[in-house]
Short mmCIF file of N, CA and C in Angstrom, two decimals:
data_model
loop_
_atom_site.label_atom_id
_atom_site.label_comp_id
_atom_site.label_asym_id
_atom_site.label_seq_id
_atom_site.Cartn_x
_atom_site.Cartn_y
_atom_site.Cartn_z
N UNK A 170 5.57 14.93 4.81
CA UNK A 170 7.18 15.36 4.62
C UNK A 170 7.57 15.81 3.18
N UNK A 171 6.73 15.20 2.20
CA UNK A 171 7.09 15.43 0.65
C UNK A 171 7.16 17.01 0.68
N UNK A 172 5.73 17.57 1.49
CA UNK A 172 5.58 18.97 1.09
C UNK A 172 6.58 19.74 1.98
N UNK A 173 7.08 19.35 2.92
CA UNK A 173 7.74 20.11 3.85
C UNK A 173 8.99 20.78 3.31
N UNK A 174 9.38 21.78 4.06
CA UNK A 174 10.80 22.52 3.73
C UNK A 174 12.27 21.82 3.93
N UNK A 175 12.18 20.41 4.49
CA UNK A 175 13.40 19.71 4.42
C UNK A 175 14.20 19.65 3.26
N UNK A 176 15.51 19.52 3.54
CA UNK A 176 16.48 19.30 2.12
C UNK A 176 16.25 18.21 1.30
N UNK A 177 15.97 16.91 2.30
CA UNK A 177 15.65 15.55 1.46
C UNK A 177 14.13 15.71 0.91
N UNK A 178 13.16 16.62 1.47
CA UNK A 178 12.03 16.66 0.80
C UNK A 178 12.11 17.21 -0.42
N UNK A 179 12.71 18.37 -0.24
CA UNK A 179 13.00 19.26 -1.34
C UNK A 179 13.84 18.52 -2.70
N UNK A 180 14.78 17.78 -2.29
CA UNK A 180 15.62 17.17 -3.48
C UNK A 180 14.56 15.73 -3.92
N UNK A 181 13.81 15.23 -3.11
CA UNK A 181 12.83 14.28 -3.70
C UNK A 181 11.81 15.00 -4.83
N UNK A 182 11.31 15.92 -4.23
CA UNK A 182 10.65 16.61 -5.41
C UNK A 182 11.40 17.12 -6.43
N UNK A 183 12.50 17.33 -6.62
CA UNK A 183 13.26 18.10 -7.99
C UNK A 183 13.43 16.64 -8.46
N UNK A 184 13.68 15.70 -7.99
CA UNK A 184 14.19 14.49 -8.79
C UNK A 184 13.08 13.67 -9.03
N UNK A 185 12.00 13.90 -8.94
CA UNK A 185 10.78 12.88 -9.18
C UNK A 185 9.33 13.74 -9.30
N UNK A 186 8.51 12.99 -9.89
CA UNK A 186 7.27 13.87 -10.13
C UNK A 186 6.54 12.43 -8.92
N UNK A 187 5.85 13.08 -7.93
CA UNK A 187 4.72 12.07 -7.45
C UNK A 187 3.29 12.38 -7.41
N UNK A 188 2.75 11.16 -7.96
CA UNK A 188 1.16 10.99 -8.22
C UNK A 188 0.38 10.32 -7.13
N UNK A 189 -0.17 11.03 -6.44
CA UNK A 189 -0.71 10.60 -4.92
C UNK A 189 -2.29 10.59 -5.31
N UNK A 190 -2.78 9.49 -5.05
CA UNK A 190 -4.16 9.18 -5.15
C UNK A 190 -4.71 8.56 -3.78
N UNK A 191 -5.33 9.69 -3.02
CA UNK A 191 -5.54 9.50 -1.72
C UNK A 191 -6.59 8.21 -1.13
N UNK A 192 -7.51 7.82 -2.05
CA UNK A 192 -8.16 6.83 -2.03
C UNK A 192 -8.90 6.27 -3.31
N UNK A 193 -8.91 5.12 -3.42
CA UNK A 193 -9.78 4.24 -4.58
C UNK A 193 -10.94 3.90 -4.27
N UNK A 194 -11.38 3.53 -3.33
CA UNK A 194 -12.79 2.99 -2.92
C UNK A 194 -13.71 3.94 -1.98
N UNK A 195 -13.49 5.12 -2.26
CA UNK A 195 -14.27 6.18 -1.92
C UNK A 195 -15.95 6.31 -1.54
N UNK A 196 -16.49 5.64 -2.72
CA UNK A 196 -17.95 5.35 -2.44
C UNK A 196 -18.17 4.18 -1.17
N UNK A 197 -17.47 3.20 -1.00
CA UNK A 197 -17.61 2.44 -0.37
C UNK A 197 -17.07 2.95 1.11
N UNK A 198 -16.03 3.35 1.20
CA UNK A 198 -15.60 3.98 2.54
C UNK A 198 -16.63 5.10 3.21
N UNK A 199 -17.14 5.54 2.12
CA UNK A 199 -18.21 6.67 2.60
C UNK A 199 -19.14 5.85 3.43
N UNK A 200 -19.71 4.84 2.80
CA UNK A 200 -20.46 3.97 3.07
C UNK A 200 -20.18 2.68 4.49
N UNK A 201 -18.88 3.19 5.00
CA UNK A 201 -18.44 2.29 6.10
C UNK A 201 -18.01 0.84 5.49
N UNK A 202 -17.50 0.55 4.05
CA UNK A 202 -16.81 -0.63 3.81
C UNK A 202 -16.02 -0.20 3.50
N UNK A 203 -14.77 -0.95 4.57
CA UNK A 203 -13.49 -0.93 4.23
C UNK A 203 -12.70 -1.67 2.70
N UNK A 204 -13.57 -2.63 2.41
CA UNK A 204 -12.96 -3.30 1.22
C UNK A 204 -13.81 -3.19 -0.02
N UNK A 205 -15.06 -3.27 -0.11
CA UNK A 205 -15.77 -3.40 -1.41
C UNK A 205 -16.32 -1.92 -1.76
N UNK A 206 -16.83 -1.76 -2.81
CA UNK A 206 -17.58 -0.33 -3.30
C UNK A 206 -18.85 -0.66 -3.17
N UNK A 207 -19.79 0.15 -3.32
CA UNK A 207 -21.16 0.01 -3.35
C UNK A 207 -21.53 -0.88 -4.43
N UNK A 208 -20.74 -0.93 -5.41
CA UNK A 208 -20.81 -2.02 -6.03
C UNK A 208 -21.00 -3.64 -5.67
N UNK A 209 -20.63 -3.58 -4.66
CA UNK A 209 -20.17 -4.94 -3.89
C UNK A 209 -18.75 -5.38 -4.65
N UNK A 210 -17.83 -4.97 -5.19
CA UNK A 210 -16.63 -5.15 -5.78
C UNK A 210 -15.66 -4.89 -4.97
N UNK A 211 -14.72 -5.51 -4.53
CA UNK A 211 -13.36 -5.10 -4.04
C UNK A 211 -12.52 -4.67 -5.21
N UNK A 212 -12.21 -3.20 -5.34
CA UNK A 212 -11.34 -2.53 -6.25
C UNK A 212 -10.06 -3.32 -6.17
N UNK A 213 -9.39 -3.88 -5.52
CA UNK A 213 -8.14 -4.26 -5.89
C UNK A 213 -8.12 -5.77 -6.30
N UNK A 214 -9.17 -6.16 -6.78
CA UNK A 214 -9.31 -7.47 -7.71
C UNK A 214 -10.05 -7.32 -8.93
N UNK A 215 -9.78 -6.18 -9.32
CA UNK A 215 -10.48 -5.94 -10.91
C UNK A 215 -9.22 -5.37 -11.66
N UNK A 216 -8.05 -4.66 -11.20
CA UNK A 216 -6.90 -4.65 -11.89
C UNK A 216 -6.70 -4.74 -13.28
N UNK A 217 -6.68 -6.02 -13.41
CA UNK A 217 -6.45 -6.74 -14.68
C UNK A 217 -7.41 -6.25 -16.10
N UNK A 218 -8.39 -6.26 -15.51
CA UNK A 218 -9.56 -5.29 -16.61
C UNK A 218 -10.47 -4.90 -16.10
N UNK A 219 -10.64 -3.45 -15.71
CA UNK A 219 -11.44 -2.82 -14.98
C UNK A 219 -12.54 -2.46 -15.94
N UNK A 220 -13.80 -2.51 -15.42
CA UNK A 220 -14.92 -2.02 -16.17
C UNK A 220 -14.98 -0.65 -16.26
N UNK A 221 -15.05 0.36 -17.07
CA UNK A 221 -15.50 1.63 -16.66
C UNK A 221 -16.69 2.12 -16.19
N UNK A 222 -17.59 1.22 -16.40
CA UNK A 222 -18.93 1.70 -15.80
C UNK A 222 -18.92 1.18 -13.97
N UNK A 223 -18.45 -0.10 -13.90
CA UNK A 223 -18.40 -0.80 -12.59
C UNK A 223 -17.42 -0.55 -11.94
N UNK A 224 -16.23 -0.11 -12.54
CA UNK A 224 -14.87 -0.01 -11.63
C UNK A 224 -14.69 1.22 -12.21
N UNK A 225 -15.19 2.51 -12.29
CA UNK A 225 -14.38 3.66 -12.89
C UNK A 225 -13.37 4.54 -12.09
N UNK A 226 -12.98 4.32 -11.05
CA UNK A 226 -11.89 4.92 -10.54
C UNK A 226 -10.48 4.12 -10.93
N UNK A 227 -10.90 2.84 -10.69
CA UNK A 227 -9.86 1.59 -11.09
C UNK A 227 -9.45 2.06 -12.52
N UNK A 228 -10.29 1.91 -13.65
CA UNK A 228 -10.37 2.23 -14.98
C UNK A 228 -9.60 3.53 -15.32
N UNK A 229 -10.01 4.62 -14.40
CA UNK A 229 -9.36 6.04 -14.65
C UNK A 229 -7.84 5.91 -14.38
N UNK A 230 -7.77 5.23 -12.99
CA UNK A 230 -6.51 5.23 -12.47
C UNK A 230 -5.26 4.56 -13.53
N UNK A 231 -5.76 3.36 -13.83
CA UNK A 231 -4.75 2.49 -14.82
C UNK A 231 -4.62 3.25 -15.82
N UNK A 232 -5.26 4.02 -16.73
CA UNK A 232 -5.36 4.51 -17.88
C UNK A 232 -4.16 5.80 -17.71
N UNK A 233 -4.28 6.31 -16.18
CA UNK A 233 -3.35 7.39 -16.23
C UNK A 233 -2.22 6.79 -16.04
N UNK A 234 -1.89 5.61 -15.18
CA UNK A 234 -0.64 5.06 -15.08
C UNK A 234 -0.04 4.43 -16.18
N UNK A 235 -0.74 3.97 -16.98
CA UNK A 235 -0.49 3.60 -18.36
C UNK A 235 0.07 4.87 -19.27
N UNK A 236 -0.50 5.79 -19.31
CA UNK A 236 0.00 7.18 -20.05
C UNK A 236 1.15 7.72 -19.43
N UNK A 237 1.47 7.56 -17.91
CA UNK A 237 2.69 8.03 -17.39
C UNK A 237 3.84 6.98 -17.60
N UNK A 238 3.65 5.66 -17.62
CA UNK A 238 4.28 5.00 -17.78
C UNK A 238 4.96 4.56 -19.34
N UNK A 239 3.98 4.87 -20.34
CA UNK A 239 4.64 4.88 -21.55
C UNK A 239 4.83 6.45 -22.43
N UNK A 240 4.71 7.48 -21.55
CA UNK A 240 5.07 8.55 -21.86
C UNK A 240 6.27 9.17 -22.03
N UNK A 241 6.32 10.04 -23.33
CA UNK A 241 7.89 10.34 -23.45
C UNK A 241 8.58 11.64 -22.78
N UNK A 242 7.67 12.45 -21.85
CA UNK A 242 7.76 13.23 -20.98
C UNK A 242 8.65 13.14 -19.73
N UNK A 243 8.63 11.94 -19.53
CA UNK A 243 9.28 11.23 -18.06
C UNK A 243 9.91 10.06 -18.37
N UNK A 244 10.60 9.68 -17.60
CA UNK A 244 11.13 8.36 -17.74
C UNK A 244 10.23 7.12 -17.53
N UNK A 245 9.00 7.28 -17.11
CA UNK A 245 8.24 6.08 -16.66
C UNK A 245 8.16 6.11 -15.32
N UNK A 246 7.59 4.68 -14.53
CA UNK A 246 7.05 4.87 -13.27
C UNK A 246 8.25 4.04 -12.58
N UNK A 247 9.18 4.69 -11.76
CA UNK A 247 9.95 4.13 -11.18
C UNK A 247 9.56 3.04 -9.79
N UNK A 248 8.21 3.83 -9.16
CA UNK A 248 8.22 3.04 -7.88
C UNK A 248 6.60 3.07 -7.65
N UNK A 249 5.79 2.06 -7.58
CA UNK A 249 4.40 2.06 -7.09
C UNK A 249 4.29 1.49 -5.76
N UNK A 250 3.34 2.38 -5.06
CA UNK A 250 3.32 1.78 -3.98
C UNK A 250 1.63 1.76 -3.57
N UNK A 251 1.01 0.84 -3.17
CA UNK A 251 -0.46 0.80 -2.79
C UNK A 251 -0.32 0.38 -1.66
N UNK A 252 -1.22 1.48 -0.76
CA UNK A 252 -1.39 1.23 0.74
C UNK A 252 -2.84 0.74 0.90
N UNK A 253 -2.51 -0.26 1.90
CA UNK A 253 -3.87 -0.92 2.56
C UNK A 253 -3.70 -0.88 4.08
N UNK A 254 -4.86 -1.01 4.63
CA UNK A 254 -5.16 -1.59 5.91
C UNK A 254 -5.39 -2.88 6.26
N UNK A 255 -4.54 -4.10 7.26
CA UNK A 255 -4.32 -5.10 7.11
C UNK A 255 -5.44 -5.32 8.45
N UNK A 256 -6.06 -6.69 8.05
CA UNK A 256 -7.47 -6.84 9.35
C UNK A 256 -6.69 -7.75 10.12
N UNK A 257 -5.76 -8.80 10.07
CA UNK A 257 -5.12 -9.41 10.78
C UNK A 257 -3.80 -9.82 11.41
N UNK A 258 -2.96 -9.24 10.43
CA UNK A 258 -1.37 -8.92 11.38
C UNK A 258 -1.48 -7.86 11.62
N UNK A 259 -0.20 -7.53 12.68
CA UNK A 259 0.08 -6.44 13.58
C UNK A 259 1.16 -6.08 12.51
N UNK A 260 1.38 -4.63 12.99
CA UNK A 260 2.65 -3.80 12.07
C UNK A 260 2.63 -3.41 10.46
N UNK A 261 3.30 -3.06 9.89
CA UNK A 261 3.33 -2.51 8.54
C UNK A 261 4.55 -3.57 8.15
N UNK A 262 3.99 -3.60 6.56
CA UNK A 262 4.85 -4.83 6.03
C UNK A 262 4.54 -4.60 4.32
N UNK A 263 5.56 -5.13 3.45
CA UNK A 263 5.14 -5.17 1.92
C UNK A 263 5.12 -6.20 1.46
N UNK A 264 4.18 -6.12 0.64
CA UNK A 264 3.90 -7.54 -0.58
C UNK A 264 4.76 -7.02 -1.59
N UNK A 265 5.38 -7.93 -2.19
CA UNK A 265 6.13 -7.50 -3.80
C UNK A 265 5.16 -8.26 -4.66
N UNK A 266 5.76 -8.49 -5.95
CA UNK A 266 4.87 -9.26 -6.97
C UNK A 266 5.84 -10.16 -7.50
N UNK A 267 6.86 -10.49 -7.14
CA UNK A 267 7.78 -11.63 -7.81
C UNK A 267 8.59 -12.06 -7.20
N UNK A 268 8.44 -13.42 -6.97
CA UNK A 268 9.43 -14.23 -5.90
C UNK A 268 10.65 -14.59 -6.71
N UNK A 269 10.86 -14.07 -7.73
CA UNK A 269 12.15 -14.37 -8.42
C UNK A 269 12.70 -13.35 -8.71
N UNK A 270 12.08 -12.29 -8.48
CA UNK A 270 12.90 -10.84 -8.34
C UNK A 270 14.31 -10.75 -7.67
N UNK A 271 15.12 -9.83 -8.55
CA UNK A 271 16.59 -9.73 -8.54
C UNK A 271 16.37 -9.19 -6.59
N UNK A 272 17.33 -9.23 -5.67
CA UNK A 272 17.51 -8.87 -4.51
C UNK A 272 17.30 -7.24 -4.24
N UNK A 273 17.44 -6.77 -5.43
CA UNK A 273 17.24 -5.05 -5.33
C UNK A 273 15.83 -4.81 -5.21
N UNK A 274 14.82 -5.84 -5.28
CA UNK A 274 13.23 -5.49 -4.96
C UNK A 274 13.36 -5.63 -3.52
N UNK A 275 14.41 -5.82 -2.59
CA UNK A 275 13.92 -5.74 -1.23
C UNK A 275 14.66 -4.58 -0.67
N UNK A 276 15.21 -3.71 -1.58
CA UNK A 276 16.19 -2.80 -0.89
C UNK A 276 14.84 -1.65 -0.35
N UNK A 277 13.82 -1.28 -1.39
CA UNK A 277 13.24 -0.35 -0.85
C UNK A 277 12.47 -0.49 0.36
N UNK A 278 11.78 -1.90 0.89
CA UNK A 278 11.33 -2.15 2.02
C UNK A 278 12.30 -2.12 3.01
N UNK A 279 13.62 -2.80 2.47
CA UNK A 279 14.56 -2.71 4.11
C UNK A 279 14.83 -1.18 4.37
N UNK A 280 15.17 -0.12 3.29
CA UNK A 280 15.46 1.03 4.01
C UNK A 280 14.23 1.41 4.67
N UNK A 281 12.81 1.12 4.17
CA UNK A 281 11.96 1.72 5.14
C UNK A 281 11.83 0.93 6.48
N UNK A 282 12.12 -0.03 6.71
CA UNK A 282 12.18 -0.68 7.76
C UNK A 282 13.44 -0.13 8.90
N UNK A 283 14.38 0.20 8.37
CA UNK A 283 15.73 0.69 8.78
C UNK A 283 15.45 2.01 9.46
N UNK A 284 14.26 2.86 8.60
CA UNK A 284 14.36 4.17 8.97
C UNK A 284 12.96 3.90 9.71
N UNK A 285 12.31 3.31 9.90
CA UNK A 285 11.02 3.09 10.82
C UNK A 285 11.04 2.00 11.63
N UNK A 286 10.49 2.01 12.97
CA UNK A 286 10.34 0.65 13.77
C UNK A 286 9.22 0.30 13.77
N UNK A 287 8.36 0.66 12.69
CA UNK A 287 6.90 0.28 12.43
C UNK A 287 6.92 -0.55 11.33
N UNK A 288 7.80 -0.65 10.50
CA UNK A 288 7.80 -1.60 9.53
C UNK A 288 9.02 -3.05 9.75
N UNK A 289 8.00 -3.83 9.98
CA UNK A 289 8.58 -5.21 10.07
C UNK A 289 9.06 -6.04 8.80
N UNK A 290 10.43 -5.87 8.48
CA UNK A 290 10.95 -6.49 7.19
C UNK A 290 10.63 -7.92 7.37
N UNK A 291 10.71 -8.54 8.34
CA UNK A 291 10.51 -9.89 8.41
C UNK A 291 9.16 -10.47 8.02
N UNK A 292 8.27 -9.80 7.98
CA UNK A 292 6.83 -9.62 7.57
C UNK A 292 6.73 -9.61 6.14
N UNK A 293 7.68 -9.14 5.78
CA UNK A 293 7.42 -8.71 4.03
C UNK A 293 7.71 -10.16 3.38
N UNK A 294 6.79 -10.15 2.36
CA UNK A 294 7.22 -11.29 1.24
C UNK A 294 7.08 -10.76 -0.13
N UNK A 295 7.48 -11.67 -1.26
CA UNK A 295 7.62 -11.31 -2.61
C UNK A 295 6.66 -12.23 -3.46
N UNK A 296 6.23 -13.36 -3.00
CA UNK A 296 5.39 -14.10 -3.51
C UNK A 296 4.11 -13.83 -3.88
N UNK A 297 3.57 -14.07 -5.05
CA UNK A 297 1.96 -13.43 -5.39
C UNK A 297 1.36 -14.59 -5.98
N UNK A 298 0.32 -15.27 -5.17
CA UNK A 298 -0.37 -16.25 -5.44
C UNK A 298 -1.43 -16.01 -6.58
N UNK A 299 -1.99 -16.80 -7.38
CA UNK A 299 -2.67 -16.73 -8.39
C UNK A 299 -3.97 -15.89 -7.99
N UNK A 300 -4.51 -15.90 -6.82
CA UNK A 300 -5.50 -15.00 -6.09
C UNK A 300 -5.23 -13.50 -6.04
N UNK A 301 -3.73 -13.01 -6.17
CA UNK A 301 -3.46 -11.69 -5.98
C UNK A 301 -2.81 -11.21 -7.62
N UNK A 302 -3.19 -12.19 -8.67
CA UNK A 302 -2.68 -11.55 -9.85
C UNK A 302 -3.69 -10.37 -10.49
N UNK A 303 -4.75 -10.02 -9.70
CA UNK A 303 -5.75 -9.18 -10.10
C UNK A 303 -5.27 -7.89 -9.41
N UNK A 304 -4.39 -7.78 -8.64
CA UNK A 304 -4.20 -6.78 -7.53
C UNK A 304 -3.39 -5.55 -8.56
N UNK A 305 -3.61 -4.34 -7.83
CA UNK A 305 -2.90 -3.28 -8.35
C UNK A 305 -1.54 -3.38 -8.47
N UNK A 306 -0.72 -4.01 -7.45
CA UNK A 306 0.64 -4.20 -7.41
C UNK A 306 0.99 -5.21 -8.37
N UNK A 307 0.48 -6.19 -8.64
CA UNK A 307 0.77 -7.27 -9.87
C UNK A 307 0.55 -6.73 -10.93
N UNK A 308 -0.80 -5.90 -11.27
CA UNK A 308 -0.65 -5.69 -12.64
C UNK A 308 -0.11 -4.60 -13.34
N UNK A 309 0.49 -3.52 -12.06
CA UNK A 309 1.10 -2.82 -12.23
C UNK A 309 2.73 -3.17 -13.07
N UNK A 310 3.01 -4.27 -11.93
CA UNK A 310 4.32 -5.02 -12.21
C UNK A 310 4.26 -5.44 -13.50
N UNK A 311 3.28 -6.31 -13.83
CA UNK A 311 3.30 -7.32 -15.17
C UNK A 311 2.73 -6.53 -16.23
N UNK A 312 1.72 -5.65 -16.14
CA UNK A 312 1.32 -4.96 -17.52
C UNK A 312 1.98 -3.74 -17.99
N UNK A 313 2.48 -3.09 -16.68
CA UNK A 313 2.75 -1.68 -16.93
C UNK A 313 4.61 -1.68 -17.05
N UNK A 314 4.96 -2.88 -16.46
CA UNK A 314 6.35 -3.05 -16.51
C UNK A 314 7.16 -2.25 -15.34
N UNK A 315 6.45 -2.12 -14.54
CA UNK A 315 7.17 -1.24 -12.95
C UNK A 315 7.77 -2.43 -12.14
N UNK A 316 9.16 -2.28 -12.17
CA UNK A 316 9.48 -3.25 -11.32
C UNK A 316 9.75 -3.09 -10.11
N UNK A 317 9.45 -2.05 -9.38
CA UNK A 317 9.37 -2.02 -8.04
C UNK A 317 7.81 -1.48 -7.81
N UNK A 318 7.40 -2.46 -7.71
CA UNK A 318 5.58 -2.26 -7.29
C UNK A 318 5.35 -3.39 -6.05
N UNK A 319 4.62 -2.72 -4.99
CA UNK A 319 4.57 -2.80 -3.80
C UNK A 319 3.08 -2.54 -3.31
N UNK A 320 2.65 -3.31 -2.24
CA UNK A 320 1.42 -3.17 -1.74
C UNK A 320 2.22 -2.60 -0.19
N UNK A 321 1.88 -1.97 0.38
CA UNK A 321 2.41 -1.61 1.94
C UNK A 321 0.96 -1.99 2.63
N UNK A 322 1.23 -2.76 3.76
CA UNK A 322 -0.18 -3.27 4.58
C UNK A 322 0.32 -2.77 5.81
N UNK A 323 -0.64 -2.02 6.70
CA UNK A 323 -0.21 -1.70 7.98
C UNK A 323 -1.70 -1.93 8.77
N UNK A 324 -1.23 -2.78 9.85
CA UNK A 324 -2.36 -3.29 10.69
C UNK A 324 -3.44 -2.18 10.90
N UNK A 325 -4.76 -2.55 11.39
CA UNK A 325 -5.98 -1.72 11.71
C UNK A 325 -5.83 -2.01 13.12
N UNK A 326 -4.99 -2.70 13.69
CA UNK A 326 -5.21 -2.33 15.31
C UNK A 326 -3.68 -2.36 15.99
N UNK A 327 -2.74 -2.68 15.51
CA UNK A 327 -1.73 -2.20 16.77
C UNK A 327 0.03 -2.70 16.02
N UNK A 328 1.10 -2.19 16.21
CA UNK A 328 2.40 -2.20 16.00
C UNK A 328 2.73 -3.84 16.08
N UNK A 329 3.48 -4.22 15.45
CA UNK A 329 4.50 -5.50 15.53
C UNK A 329 4.78 -5.66 17.28
N UNK A 330 4.65 -6.76 18.13
CA UNK A 330 4.98 -6.82 19.32
C UNK A 330 4.16 -6.26 20.32
N UNK A 331 2.92 -5.97 19.67
CA UNK A 331 1.82 -5.45 20.69
C UNK A 331 1.13 -6.82 21.51
N UNK A 332 1.20 -6.58 22.79
CA UNK A 332 0.93 -7.52 23.54
C UNK A 332 -0.48 -7.10 24.32
N UNK A 333 -1.45 -7.57 23.97
CA UNK A 333 -2.90 -6.90 24.60
C UNK A 333 -3.04 -7.37 25.85
N UNK A 334 -3.43 -6.60 26.99
CA UNK A 334 -3.71 -7.33 28.35
C UNK A 334 -4.77 -8.38 28.58
N UNK A 335 -4.31 -9.32 29.12
CA UNK A 335 -5.14 -10.35 29.39
C UNK A 335 -6.57 -10.21 29.69
N UNK A 336 -7.62 -10.99 29.56
CA UNK A 336 -8.78 -10.82 29.98
C UNK A 336 -9.21 -10.72 31.77
N UNK A 337 -7.90 -11.39 32.26
CA UNK A 337 -7.77 -11.31 33.74
C UNK A 337 -7.19 -10.40 34.38
N UNK A 338 -6.60 -9.43 33.63
CA UNK A 338 -5.87 -8.51 33.99
C UNK A 338 -7.06 -7.20 34.45
N UNK A 339 -6.48 -6.34 35.65
CA UNK A 339 -7.19 -5.77 36.11
C UNK A 339 -6.55 -3.85 35.77
N UNK A 340 -7.21 -2.75 35.10
CA UNK A 340 -7.08 -1.62 34.99
C UNK A 340 -7.46 -0.76 35.90
N UNK A 341 -6.76 -0.01 36.81
CA UNK A 341 -7.21 1.25 37.09
C UNK A 341 -6.56 2.14 36.79
N UNK A 342 -7.82 3.33 37.38
CA UNK A 342 -7.50 4.67 36.73
C UNK A 342 -7.87 5.43 37.60
N UNK A 343 -7.08 6.43 38.22
CA UNK A 343 -7.46 7.93 38.77
C UNK A 343 -8.32 8.67 38.08
N UNK A 344 -9.54 8.45 38.46
CA UNK A 344 -10.66 9.38 37.91
C UNK A 344 -11.06 10.63 38.62
N UNK A 345 -10.82 10.81 39.77
CA UNK A 345 -10.99 11.92 40.61
C UNK A 345 -10.81 13.58 40.21
N UNK A 346 -9.86 13.38 39.15
CA UNK A 346 -9.80 14.61 38.42
C UNK A 346 -8.55 15.58 39.10
N UNK A 347 -7.85 15.04 39.88
CA UNK A 347 -6.80 16.03 40.34
C UNK A 347 -6.01 15.22 41.31
N UNK A 348 -4.80 16.03 41.67
CA UNK A 348 -3.94 15.31 42.34
C UNK A 348 -3.93 16.24 43.94
N UNK A 349 -4.79 16.64 44.11
CA UNK A 349 -4.88 17.69 45.20
C UNK A 349 -5.31 16.78 46.46
N UNK A 350 -5.83 17.22 47.31
CA UNK A 350 -6.15 16.63 49.02
C UNK A 350 -7.52 16.11 49.01
N UNK A 351 -8.64 16.66 47.80
CA UNK A 351 -9.78 16.45 47.62
C UNK A 351 -10.87 17.34 48.20
N UNK A 352 -10.11 18.10 49.16
CA UNK A 352 -11.11 19.48 49.90
C UNK A 352 -11.02 20.68 48.91
N UNK A 353 -12.34 21.01 49.15
CA UNK A 353 -12.60 22.04 48.15
C UNK A 353 -13.62 22.70 48.63
#
């Protein structure tokens, strides 16, 4: 969408600078790990103090974000989104960073839910337990001062409301390869 010719995309590109990082856990994913790097570390749990040797991608990305947030060439970071696949819940939803944040922190997730039936606003929440205080969204919020910092989680399995067939269901399919008489 952002690279497309629509007037909305063009307006966004004129108003904002987008920094897109397609993947933080490249080495782990290449070898089949969805969560941990080859060093056995979850990169989303080291944002508070990444080691340049053990967590080089997080270290470099955090330094880049810090320079953008403190830079004089732009207004800083308006919005931070960290995208994840969720292995237990269905659908897509947002996690915020501050349970006492003003209602304005719910506006972006709500607009996304209005724009797409794939986003389940009722599954969004803003609490951030102690175990999540080393994550990208919380560290970017707390250390870099980005008010609108979220993790967007999308199910690895199905959308909200998905009802898998029961084990007693029978699925039939026409495997004959055509709709003709079968003579040929």
